[in-house]
JSON list of C-alpha atoms (C1' of nucleotides) in Angstrom, two decimals:
[
{"chain": "A", "resi": 718, "resn": "UNK", "atom": "CA", "xyz": [17.60, -25.43, -7.86]},
{"chain": "A", "resi": 719, "resn": "UNK", "atom": "CA", "xyz": [14.76, -24.10, -5.85]},
{"chain": "A", "resi": 720, "resn": "UNK", "atom": "CA", "xyz": [13.48, -20.76, -6.99]},
{"chain": "A", "resi": 721, "resn": "UNK", "atom": "CA", "xyz": [15.33, -18.10, -5.06]},
{"chain": "A", "resi": 722, "resn": "UNK", "atom": "CA", "xyz": [12.90, -15.72, -3.40]},
{"chain": "A", "resi": 723, "resn": "UNK", "atom": "CA", "xyz": [13.18, -12.00, -2.92]},
{"chain": "A", "resi": 724, "resn": "UNK", "atom": "CA", "xyz": [14.55, -10.29, 0.16]},
{"chain": "A", "resi": 725, "resn": "UNK", "atom": "CA", "xyz": [11.80, -11.69, 2.44]},
{"chain": "A", "resi": 726, "resn": "UNK", "atom": "CA", "xyz": [13.02, -14.73, 4.30]},
{"chain": "A", "resi": 727, "resn": "UNK", "atom": "CA", "xyz": [11.05, -17.90, 4.78]},
{"chain": "A", "resi": 728, "resn": "UNK", "atom": "CA", "xyz": [8.06, -16.29, 6.47]},
{"chain": "A", "resi": 729, "resn": "UNK", "atom": "CA", "xyz": [4.38, -16.91, 6.06]},
{"chain": "A", "resi": 730, "resn": "UNK", "atom": "CA", "xyz": [2.42, -14.77, 3.61]},
{"chain": "A", "resi": 731, "resn": "UNK", "atom": "CA", "xyz": [5.00, -12.05, 3.24]},
{"chain": "A", "resi": 732, "resn": "UNK", "atom": "CA", "xyz": [5.27, -10.39, -0.17]},
{"chain": "A", "resi": 733, "resn": "UNK", "atom": "CA", "xyz": [7.65, -7.87, -1.69]},
{"chain": "A", "resi": 734, "resn": "UNK", "atom": "CA", "xyz": [6.34, -4.62, -3.14]},
{"chain": "A", "resi": 735, "resn": "UNK", "atom": "CA", "xyz": [6.74, -5.92, -6.69]},
{"chain": "A", "resi": 736, "resn": "UNK", "atom": "CA", "xyz": [4.59, -8.96, -5.87]},
{"chain": "A", "resi": 737, "resn": "UNK", "atom": "CA", "xyz": [1.94, -6.84, -4.20]},
{"chain": "A", "resi": 738, "resn": "UNK", "atom": "CA", "xyz": [1.94, -4.41, -7.12]},
{"chain": "A", "resi": 739, "resn": "UNK", "atom": "CA", "xyz": [1.22, -7.30, -9.44]},
{"chain": "A", "resi": 740, "resn": "UNK", "atom": "CA", "xyz": [-1.40, -8.69, -7.07]},
{"chain": "A", "resi": 741, "resn": "UNK", "atom": "CA", "xyz": [-3.31, -5.45, -6.79]},
{"chain": "A", "resi": 742, "resn": "UNK", "atom": "CA", "xyz": [-2.45, -4.46, -10.34]},
{"chain": "A", "resi": 743, "resn": "UNK", "atom": "CA", "xyz": [-0.94, -1.12, -9.40]},
{"chain": "A", "resi": 744, "resn": "UNK", "atom": "CA", "xyz": [2.49, 0.46, -9.81]},
{"chain": "A", "resi": 745, "resn": "UNK", "atom": "CA", "xyz": [5.11, -0.02, -7.12]},
{"chain": "A", "resi": 746, "resn": "UNK", "atom": "CA", "xyz": [5.39, 3.72, -6.63]},
{"chain": "A", "resi": 747, "resn": "UNK", "atom": "CA", "xyz": [1.65, 3.86, -6.01]},
{"chain": "A", "resi": 748, "resn": "UNK", "atom": "CA", "xyz": [1.93, 1.31, -3.21]},
{"chain": "A", "resi": 749, "resn": "UNK", "atom": "CA", "xyz": [4.58, 3.48, -1.57]},
{"chain": "A", "resi": 750, "resn": "UNK", "atom": "CA", "xyz": [2.26, 6.46, -1.90]},
{"chain": "A", "resi": 751, "resn": "UNK", "atom": "CA", "xyz": [-0.50, 4.45, -0.24]},
{"chain": "A", "resi": 752, "resn": "UNK", "atom": "CA", "xyz": [1.77, 3.72, 2.68]},
{"chain": "A", "resi": 753, "resn": "UNK", "atom": "CA", "xyz": [2.70, 7.38, 2.83]},
{"chain": "A", "resi": 754, "resn": "UNK", "atom": "CA", "xyz": [-0.99, 8.22, 2.94]},
{"chain": "A", "resi": 755, "resn": "UNK", "atom": "CA", "xyz": [-1.45, 5.82, 5.86]},
{"chain": "A", "resi": 756, "resn": "UNK", "atom": "CA", "xyz": [-3.62, 3.43, 3.88]},
{"chain": "A", "resi": 757, "resn": "UNK", "atom": "CA", "xyz": [-1.32, 0.54, 4.73]},
{"chain": "A", "resi": 758, "resn": "UNK", "atom": "CA", "xyz": [1.49, -0.01, 7.20]},
{"chain": "A", "resi": 759, "resn": "UNK", "atom": "CA", "xyz": [3.75, -2.85, 6.08]},
{"chain": "A", "resi": 760, "resn": "UNK", "atom": "CA", "xyz": [6.60, -4.03, 8.25]},
{"chain": "A", "resi": 761, "resn": "UNK", "atom": "CA", "xyz": [10.20, -3.32, 7.38]},
{"chain": "A", "resi": 762, "resn": "UNK", "atom": "CA", "xyz": [12.95, -5.88, 7.24]},
{"chain": "A", "resi": 763, "resn": "UNK", "atom": "CA", "xyz": [16.50, -5.22, 8.35]},
{"chain": "A", "resi": 764, "resn": "UNK", "atom": "CA", "xyz": [17.46, -4.23, 4.83]},
{"chain": "A", "resi": 765, "resn": "UNK", "atom": "CA", "xyz": [14.68, -1.66, 4.75]},
{"chain": "A", "resi": 766, "resn": "UNK", "atom": "CA", "xyz": [12.51, -3.75, 2.45]},
{"chain": "A", "resi": 767, "resn": "UNK", "atom": "CA", "xyz": [8.77, -3.60, 2.87]},
{"chain": "A", "resi": 768, "resn": "UNK", "atom": "CA", "xyz": [7.25, -6.86, 4.07]},
{"chain": "A", "resi": 769, "resn": "UNK", "atom": "CA", "xyz": [3.60, -6.86, 3.04]},
{"chain": "A", "resi": 770, "resn": "UNK", "atom": "CA", "xyz": [1.70, -9.41, 5.11]},
{"chain": "A", "resi": 771, "resn": "UNK", "atom": "CA", "xyz": [-1.27, -11.25, 3.67]},
{"chain": "A", "resi": 772, "resn": "UNK", "atom": "CA", "xyz": [-3.58, -8.95, 5.60]},
{"chain": "A", "resi": 773, "resn": "UNK", "atom": "CA", "xyz": [-1.91, -5.92, 4.05]},
{"chain": "A", "resi": 774, "resn": "UNK", "atom": "CA", "xyz": [-2.34, -7.36, 0.57]},
{"chain": "A", "resi": 775, "resn": "UNK", "atom": "CA", "xyz": [-6.02, -8.00, 1.23]},
{"chain": "A", "resi": 776, "resn": "UNK", "atom": "CA", "xyz": [-6.37, -4.42, 2.43]},
{"chain": "A", "resi": 777, "resn": "UNK", "atom": "CA", "xyz": [-4.66, -3.09, -0.72]},
{"chain": "A", "resi": 778, "resn": "UNK", "atom": "CA", "xyz": [-7.09, -5.06, -2.84]},
{"chain": "A", "resi": 779, "resn": "UNK", "atom": "CA", "xyz": [-9.99, -3.51, -0.92]},
{"chain": "A", "resi": 780, "resn": "UNK", "atom": "CA", "xyz": [-8.49, -0.08, -1.48]},
{"chain": "A", "resi": 781, "resn": "UNK", "atom": "CA", "xyz": [-8.40, -0.85, -5.18]},
{"chain": "A", "resi": 782, "resn": "UNK", "atom": "CA", "xyz": [-12.09, -1.69, -5.04]},
{"chain": "A", "resi": 783, "resn": "UNK", "atom": "CA", "xyz": [-12.91, 1.61, -3.34]},
{"chain": "A", "resi": 784, "resn": "UNK", "atom": "CA", "xyz": [-10.79, 3.55, -5.82]},
{"chain": "A", "resi": 785, "resn": "UNK", "atom": "CA", "xyz": [-12.53, 1.73, -8.63]},
{"chain": "A", "resi": 786, "resn": "UNK", "atom": "CA", "xyz": [-15.82, 2.84, -7.10]},
{"chain": "A", "resi": 787, "resn": "UNK", "atom": "CA", "xyz": [-14.69, 6.44, -7.44]},
{"chain": "A", "resi": 788, "resn": "UNK", "atom": "CA", "xyz": [-13.28, 6.99, -3.96]},
{"chain": "A", "resi": 789, "resn": "UNK", "atom": "CA", "xyz": [-10.10, 9.03, -3.76]},
{"chain": "A", "resi": 790, "resn": "UNK", "atom": "CA", "xyz": [-7.21, 8.27, -1.41]},
{"chain": "A", "resi": 791, "resn": "UNK", "atom": "CA", "xyz": [-8.55, 10.70, 1.17]},
{"chain": "A", "resi": 792, "resn": "UNK", "atom": "CA", "xyz": [-11.91, 8.93, 1.10]},
{"chain": "A", "resi": 793, "resn": "UNK", "atom": "CA", "xyz": [-10.26, 5.54, 1.31]},
{"chain": "A", "resi": 794, "resn": "UNK", "atom": "CA", "xyz": [-8.33, 6.61, 4.37]},
{"chain": "A", "resi": 795, "resn": "UNK", "atom": "CA", "xyz": [-11.57, 7.75, 5.94]},
{"chain": "A", "resi": 796, "resn": "UNK", "atom": "CA", "xyz": [-13.28, 4.46, 5.09]},
{"chain": "A", "resi": 797, "resn": "UNK", "atom": "CA", "xyz": [-10.40, 2.55, 6.64]},
{"chain": "A", "resi": 798, "resn": "UNK", "atom": "CA", "xyz": [-10.70, 4.62, 9.81]},
{"chain": "A", "resi": 799, "resn": "UNK", "atom": "CA", "xyz": [-14.45, 3.98, 9.90]},
{"chain": "A", "resi": 800, "resn": "UNK", "atom": "CA", "xyz": [-13.96, 0.27, 9.40]},
{"chain": "A", "resi": 801, "resn": "UNK", "atom": "CA", "xyz": [-11.44, 0.17, 12.23]},
{"chain": "A", "resi": 802, "resn": "UNK", "atom": "CA", "xyz": [-13.89, 1.98, 14.49]},
{"chain": "A", "resi": 803, "resn": "UNK", "atom": "CA", "xyz": [-16.66, -0.31, 13.33]},
{"chain": "A", "resi": 804, "resn": "UNK", "atom": "CA", "xyz": [-14.61, -3.38, 14.19]},
{"chain": "A", "resi": 805, "resn": "UNK", "atom": "CA", "xyz": [-14.14, -2.03, 17.69]},
{"chain": "A", "resi": 806, "resn": "UNK", "atom": "CA", "xyz": [-17.87, -1.46, 18.07]},
{"chain": "A", "resi": 807, "resn": "UNK", "atom": "CA", "xyz": [-18.66, -4.94, 16.80]},
{"chain": "A", "resi": 808, "resn": "UNK", "atom": "CA", "xyz": [-16.27, -6.40, 19.33]},
{"chain": "A", "resi": 809, "resn": "UNK", "atom": "CA", "xyz": [-17.99, -4.55, 22.13]},
{"chain": "A", "resi": 810, "resn": "UNK", "atom": "CA", "xyz": [-21.40, -5.55, 20.77]},
{"chain": "A", "resi": 811, "resn": "UNK", "atom": "CA", "xyz": [-20.42, -9.20, 20.68]},
{"chain": "A", "resi": 812, "resn": "UNK", "atom": "CA", "xyz": [-19.24, -9.05, 24.26]},
{"chain": "A", "resi": 813, "resn": "UNK", "atom": "CA", "xyz": [-22.47, -7.34, 25.34]},
{"chain": "A", "resi": 814, "resn": "UNK", "atom": "CA", "xyz": [-24.59, -9.93, 23.51]},
{"chain": "A", "resi": 815, "resn": "UNK", "atom": "CA", "xyz": [-22.70, -12.77, 25.08]},
{"chain": "A", "resi": 816, "resn": "UNK", "atom": "CA", "xyz": [-23.18, -11.23, 28.48]},
{"chain": "A", "resi": 817, "resn": "UNK", "atom": "CA", "xyz": [-26.93, -10.78, 27.90]},
{"chain": "A", "resi": 818, "resn": "UNK", "atom": "CA", "xyz": [-27.28, -14.33, 26.59]},
{"chain": "A", "resi": 819, "resn": "UNK", "atom": "CA", "xyz": [-25.41, -15.76, 29.53]},
{"chain": "A", "resi": 820, "resn": "UNK", "atom": "CA", "xyz": [-27.66, -13.87, 31.86]},
{"chain": "B", "resi": 127, "resn": "DC", "atom": "C1'", "xyz": [14.75, -2.88, -3.16]},
{"chain": "B", "resi": 128, "resn": "DT", "atom": "C1'", "xyz": [14.59, 2.40, -1.50]},
{"chain": "B", "resi": 129, "resn": "DT", "atom": "C1'", "xyz": [13.70, 7.29, -1.87]},
{"chain": "B", "resi": 130, "resn": "DC", "atom": "C1'", "xyz": [13.10, 11.69, -4.77]},
{"chain": "B", "resi": 131, "resn": "DT", "atom": "C1'", "xyz": [11.75, 14.67, -8.49]},
{"chain": "B", "resi": 132, "resn": "DG", "atom": "C1'", "xyz": [9.37, 15.46, -12.84]},
{"chain": "B", "resi": 133, "resn": "DA", "atom": "C1'", "xyz": [5.65, 15.09, -15.98]},
{"chain": "B", "resi": 134, "resn": "DC", "atom": "C1'", "xyz": [1.16, 13.55, -17.67]},
{"chain": "B", "resi": 135, "resn": "DA", "atom": "C1'", "xyz": [-4.07, 12.19, -17.64]},
{"chain": "C", "resi": 1229, "resn": "DT", "atom": "C1'", "xyz": [-5.69, 14.38, -7.55]},
{"chain": "C", "resi": 1230, "resn": "DG", "atom": "C1'", "xyz": [-3.53, 10.21, -8.73]},
{"chain": "C", "resi": 1231, "resn": "DT", "atom": "C1'", "xyz": [-0.36, 7.35, -11.45]},
{"chain": "C", "resi": 1232, "resn": "DC", "atom": "C1'", "xyz": [3.63, 6.39, -14.17]},
{"chain": "C", "resi": 1233, "resn": "DA", "atom": "C1'", "xyz": [8.67, 7.20, -15.31]},
{"chain": "C", "resi": 1234, "resn": "DG", "atom": "C1'", "xyz": [13.50, 7.81, -14.73]},
{"chain": "C", "resi": 1235, "resn": "DG", "atom": "C1'", "xyz": [17.68, 8.68, -11.99]},
{"chain": "C", "resi": 1236, "resn": "DA", "atom": "C1'", "xyz": [20.67, 8.43, -7.59]}
]
DNA sequence: CTTCTGACA
DNA sequence: TGTCAGGA
C-alpha cells in the first residue's frame, strides 16, 4: 500500500527530525541542539514530535552553510538575528519607496 | 520520536 | 565548542 509516513499528518512541507537531519546532512541530536540554541523553532505536534516546516529546513541548510564557512553556533544565532532585523528594515524601506514613488 | 548524560575531535 | 553515541 501507500508508503506510511512518519508522525506528521498530511500537511504541506512538514518533515520529521530524521528527514531534516538527512536533508541538512547533520545528526538528529545536532538539530535538537540547534533548536535549543534558538537557531530554529519548529512546531510541535500533539505527540511532542517536531514538525519542521519547509522554511525551517531552508533555514537549517543556511545554518549549515554558515557553519561550513567557519561560523560557530553563537555567530549563526547573531547572523539570524541580523537577518531578521534586516528584513524588517527592508520592509520599511519598500514602504517608504512606494510612498515616495506614489508622490 | 523525545530527552539526558557521556565521551571524543 | 560542536558533534556523535548510547540508554531510559
